[in-house]
């Protein structure tokens, strides 16, 4: 039987929203406060949903320890307490939470093979969050 | 079609163990959860039903009826119990959050009259939950 498992993680990072292809004025009008050259930070809440048949022998979709270990090594250690603008993946991409959400989805999609990745949700603050389920995929709710 | 979600809470203990595994395998697969004395959680249950809004009552489902079914079929059986020892489904099935969501679905689906069960979500902790939508 197919079940969906969701796990939440927390990391803190800083960023600045700025596109060098736009003028200073355009950057300010597009990104507002987020364009402050010194950057600012968030406590991000990352919600990862995976799915699969429940293994009869273990009662699990996938072993949580293995999911936690992968997320810890590939995501939390990479982004936790970092300035996102300094990382190579955001060298030519604005580290909006949309882009970070999609980047995290790609990391999981490539590297975590023990269950089917359904969706990545990233909360930037308690008031706004972003979700990505892959190109063209509809989210199940 | 309108979706309605009712929440409930229950507290229970469990442990993970497959008698077909060796003790080492059980420890390796289930880690701390393999402690045979059990450990507990405050579970939060979310039951979502769907249906057309009845023009007379304005309801998808009478919440009082849903609450009664939920209490009788699930909470009375699970709340303040040792799941492995006191809930029939888990005498031979490991009470993981996945299997709990499936068991809740199987208990509720045949008892709901007006509305159709859409989703069962079981939170083991605020940071871990499982969704079940019925047999795919």
Coordinates of C-alpha atoms in Angstrom, one line a residue:
Chain A
X1 CA 0.0 0.0 0.0
X2 CA 1.3 3.4 -1.0
X3 CA 1.8 6.0 1.7
X4 CA 3.3 9.5 1.8
X5 CA 5.9 10.4 4.4
X6 CA 6.8 14.0 5.3
X7 CA 9.7 15.1 7.4
X8 CA 10.5 18.7 8.5
X9 CA 14.0 20.1 9.0
X10 CA 15.3 23.5 10.1
X11 CA 18.3 25.5 8.9
X12 CA 19.4 29.1 9.1
X13 CA 21.1 31.0 6.3
X14 CA 21.5 34.5 4.9
X15 CA 21.0 35.8 1.4
X16 CA 20.6 39.0 -0.6
X17 CA 18.3 39.2 -3.6
X18 CA 20.1 41.0 -6.3
X19 CA 20.3 40.6 -10.1
X20 CA 23.5 42.1 -11.6
X21 CA 21.8 42.3 -14.9
X22 CA 19.4 44.9 -13.5
X23 CA 20.1 48.5 -12.6
X24 CA 20.5 49.5 -8.9
X25 CA 17.1 51.1 -9.1
X26 CA 15.5 48.1 -10.7
X27 CA 17.0 45.9 -8.1
X28 CA 15.6 48.1 -5.3
X29 CA 12.2 48.3 -6.8
X30 CA 12.0 44.5 -7.5
X31 CA 13.5 43.2 -4.3
X32 CA 12.9 46.0 -1.8
X33 CA 14.5 45.4 1.6
X34 CA 15.8 42.1 0.4
X35 CA 18.2 44.0 -1.9
X36 CA 20.2 45.4 1.2
X37 CA 23.8 44.8 0.1
X38 CA 24.8 43.4 3.5
X39 CA 22.2 40.6 3.2
X40 CA 19.8 39.3 5.9
X41 CA 18.9 35.9 7.2
X42 CA 16.0 33.5 7.8
X43 CA 15.2 30.4 9.7
X44 CA 14.1 28.1 6.9
X45 CA 11.8 25.2 7.5
X46 CA 12.3 22.5 4.9
X47 CA 9.5 19.9 4.4
X48 CA 10.3 16.9 2.3
X49 CA 7.6 14.5 1.2
X50 CA 8.5 11.1 -0.2
X51 CA 6.2 8.2 -1.2
X52 CA 6.3 4.5 -1.8
X53 CA 4.8 1.1 -1.0
X54 CA 5.0 0.4 2.7
X55 CA 7.6 -2.4 3.1
X56 CA 5.9 -5.4 4.7
X57 CA 8.9 -6.4 6.7
X58 CA 9.7 -3.0 8.2
X59 CA 6.3 -1.2 8.0
X60 CA 8.1 1.8 6.4
X61 CA 8.1 3.8 3.2
X62 CA 11.8 4.4 3.8
X63 CA 14.1 4.3 6.8
X64 CA 14.0 7.7 8.4
X65 CA 17.6 7.4 9.6
X66 CA 18.7 7.1 6.0
X67 CA 16.5 10.1 4.9
X68 CA 17.8 12.1 7.9
X69 CA 21.4 11.2 7.1
X70 CA 21.1 12.2 3.5
X71 CA 19.4 15.5 4.2
X72 CA 21.9 16.3 7.0
X73 CA 24.9 15.6 4.7
X74 CA 23.6 16.9 1.4
X75 CA 21.4 19.8 2.4
X76 CA 21.6 21.0 6.0
X77 CA 25.4 21.0 6.2
X78 CA 25.6 22.7 2.8
X79 CA 23.1 25.5 3.5
X80 CA 23.0 25.8 7.3
X81 CA 24.7 29.0 8.6
X82 CA 25.9 29.9 5.1
X83 CA 25.6 33.0 3.0
X84 CA 23.7 31.6 0.1
X85 CA 25.0 34.1 -2.4
X86 CA 28.5 32.8 -1.8
X87 CA 27.6 29.2 -3.0
X88 CA 28.4 28.2 -6.5
X89 CA 24.8 27.3 -7.4
X90 CA 23.8 30.9 -6.7
X91 CA 26.7 32.4 -8.6
X92 CA 24.4 33.2 -11.5
X93 CA 21.0 32.6 -9.9
X94 CA 19.3 34.9 -7.3
X95 CA 18.9 32.9 -4.1
X96 CA 15.2 33.5 -3.7
X97 CA 13.4 30.8 -1.8
X98 CA 11.8 29.7 -5.0
X99 CA 15.3 28.9 -6.5
X100 CA 16.5 27.4 -3.2
X101 CA 13.4 25.2 -3.1
X102 CA 14.0 24.0 -6.6
X103 CA 17.7 23.5 -6.0
X104 CA 17.0 21.3 -2.9
X105 CA 14.5 19.3 -5.0
X106 CA 17.2 18.6 -7.6
X107 CA 19.7 17.5 -4.9
X108 CA 17.1 15.1 -3.5
X109 CA 16.0 13.9 -6.9
X110 CA 19.5 13.1 -8.0
X111 CA 20.9 11.7 -4.7
X112 CA 18.1 10.1 -2.7
X113 CA 17.0 6.9 -4.3
X114 CA 15.3 5.0 -1.4
X115 CA 11.9 6.5 -2.0
X116 CA 10.0 8.5 -4.6
X117 CA 10.4 12.2 -4.1
X118 CA 7.0 13.9 -4.1
X119 CA 7.5 17.4 -3.1
X120 CA 9.8 19.9 -1.4
X121 CA 8.3 22.7 0.6
X122 CA 10.4 25.6 2.0
X123 CA 9.1 28.0 4.5
X124 CA 11.1 31.2 4.5
X125 CA 9.1 32.7 7.4
X126 CA 6.0 31.5 9.2
X127 CA 4.1 33.7 6.7
X128 CA 5.4 32.5 3.4
X129 CA 6.4 29.2 1.9
X130 CA 7.2 27.7 -1.5
X131 CA 6.6 24.3 -2.9
X132 CA 8.1 22.4 -5.9
X133 CA 7.1 18.9 -7.1
X134 CA 9.2 18.8 -10.3
X135 CA 8.5 20.2 -13.7
X136 CA 4.8 19.8 -14.7
X137 CA 4.0 17.7 -11.6
X138 CA 0.8 18.4 -9.8
X139 CA 0.9 18.5 -6.0
X140 CA -1.3 16.0 -4.2
X141 CA -2.9 17.4 -1.0
Chain B
X1 CA -16.9 19.1 -3.8
X2 CA -15.8 20.4 -0.5
X3 CA -13.1 18.9 1.8
X4 CA -13.4 18.9 5.5
X5 CA -10.7 18.1 8.0
X6 CA -11.1 17.1 11.6
X7 CA -8.2 16.9 14.0
X8 CA -7.8 14.6 17.0
X9 CA -5.0 13.7 19.4
X10 CA -4.1 10.5 21.1
X11 CA -1.1 9.3 23.1
X12 CA 0.2 5.8 22.8
X13 CA 3.3 3.8 23.1
X14 CA 4.9 1.4 20.7
X15 CA 8.1 -0.3 19.6
X16 CA 9.4 -1.6 16.3
X17 CA 10.3 -5.2 16.0
X18 CA 10.0 -7.8 13.3
X19 CA 10.1 -11.4 14.8
X20 CA 11.5 -12.7 11.5
X21 CA 14.7 -10.5 11.9
X22 CA 17.6 -11.5 14.1
X23 CA 18.1 -9.3 17.2
X24 CA 21.0 -7.6 15.4
X25 CA 19.0 -6.9 12.3
X26 CA 16.1 -5.5 14.4
X27 CA 18.5 -3.2 16.2
X28 CA 20.2 -2.1 12.9
X29 CA 16.9 -1.5 11.1
X30 CA 14.9 0.0 13.9
X31 CA 17.6 1.6 16.1
X32 CA 16.2 3.1 19.3
X33 CA 12.7 2.3 18.3
X34 CA 13.5 -1.4 18.9
X35 CA 13.6 -1.0 22.7
X36 CA 11.1 -3.8 23.7
X37 CA 9.8 -1.8 26.6
X38 CA 8.4 0.7 24.2
X39 CA 8.3 4.5 24.0
X40 CA 5.5 6.9 23.4
X41 CA 4.3 9.8 21.3
X42 CA 1.5 12.4 21.3
X43 CA 0.0 11.7 18.0
X44 CA -2.1 14.2 16.0
X45 CA -4.6 12.7 13.6
X46 CA -6.1 14.6 10.7
X47 CA -9.0 13.0 8.9
X48 CA -10.2 14.7 5.7
X49 CA -13.5 13.8 4.1
X50 CA -14.9 15.1 0.9
X51 CA -18.4 15.4 -0.5
X52 CA -21.0 17.8 -1.9
X53 CA -22.5 20.3 0.4
X54 CA -26.0 19.2 1.4
X55 CA -28.4 22.0 0.4
X56 CA -30.6 21.4 3.5
X57 CA -27.9 21.5 6.2
X58 CA -25.1 23.3 4.4
X59 CA -22.8 20.4 5.7
X60 CA -20.4 18.1 3.9
X61 CA -20.8 15.9 6.9
X62 CA -22.4 16.2 10.3
X63 CA -19.3 16.9 12.4
X64 CA -20.9 15.3 15.4
X65 CA -21.3 12.0 13.5
X66 CA -17.7 12.2 12.3
X67 CA -16.4 12.9 15.8
X68 CA -18.4 9.9 17.2
X69 CA -17.1 7.5 14.6
X70 CA -13.5 8.8 15.2
X71 CA -13.9 8.4 18.9
X72 CA -15.4 4.9 18.7
X73 CA -13.3 3.5 16.0
X74 CA -9.9 5.1 16.6
X75 CA -9.4 7.1 19.8
X76 CA -11.0 4.6 22.2
X77 CA -8.8 1.9 20.7
X78 CA -5.5 3.8 20.4
X79 CA -5.5 6.4 23.1
X80 CA -3.3 5.6 26.2
X81 CA -2.6 2.1 24.8
X82 CA 0.6 0.1 24.1
X83 CA -0.2 -0.3 20.4
X84 CA 1.8 -3.6 19.9
X85 CA 0.0 -5.3 22.7
X86 CA -3.5 -3.8 22.8
X87 CA -4.5 -3.0 19.2
X88 CA -5.4 -6.1 17.1
X89 CA -3.9 -4.8 13.8
X90 CA -0.5 -4.5 15.5
X91 CA -0.2 -7.9 17.0
X92 CA 1.3 -9.0 13.7
X93 CA 2.0 -5.7 12.0
X94 CA 4.7 -3.1 13.1
X95 CA 3.0 0.0 14.4
X96 CA 5.0 2.5 12.3
X97 CA 3.4 5.8 11.5
X98 CA 2.8 4.4 8.0
X99 CA 0.9 1.4 9.3
X100 CA -1.0 3.6 11.8
X101 CA -2.3 5.8 9.0
X102 CA -3.4 2.7 7.0
X103 CA -5.1 1.2 10.1
X104 CA -7.0 4.4 10.8
X105 CA -8.2 4.5 7.2
X106 CA -9.3 0.9 7.3
X107 CA -11.2 1.5 10.6
X108 CA -12.9 4.7 9.3
X109 CA -13.7 4.0 5.6
X110 CA -16.5 1.4 6.2
X111 CA -18.1 3.5 8.9
X112 CA -18.5 6.8 7.2
X113 CA -21.9 7.3 5.7
X114 CA -22.5 10.7 4.1
X115 CA -19.0 11.8 3.2
X116 CA -16.1 9.9 1.5
X117 CA -12.8 9.5 3.2
X118 CA -10.1 11.5 1.3
X119 CA -7.0 11.5 3.4
X120 CA -5.7 10.2 6.8
X121 CA -2.7 12.1 8.1
X122 CA -0.9 10.9 11.3
X123 CA 1.7 13.1 12.9
X124 CA 4.0 11.2 15.1
X125 CA 5.8 14.4 16.1
X126 CA 5.3 17.9 14.6
X127 CA 8.2 17.1 12.3
X128 CA 7.1 13.8 11.0
X129 CA 3.8 12.8 9.4
X130 CA 2.4 10.2 7.0
X131 CA -0.5 10.6 4.6
X132 CA -2.6 7.7 3.3
X133 CA -5.2 8.1 0.5
X134 CA -6.5 4.6 0.4
X135 CA -5.2 1.7 -1.7
X136 CA -3.8 3.1 -4.9

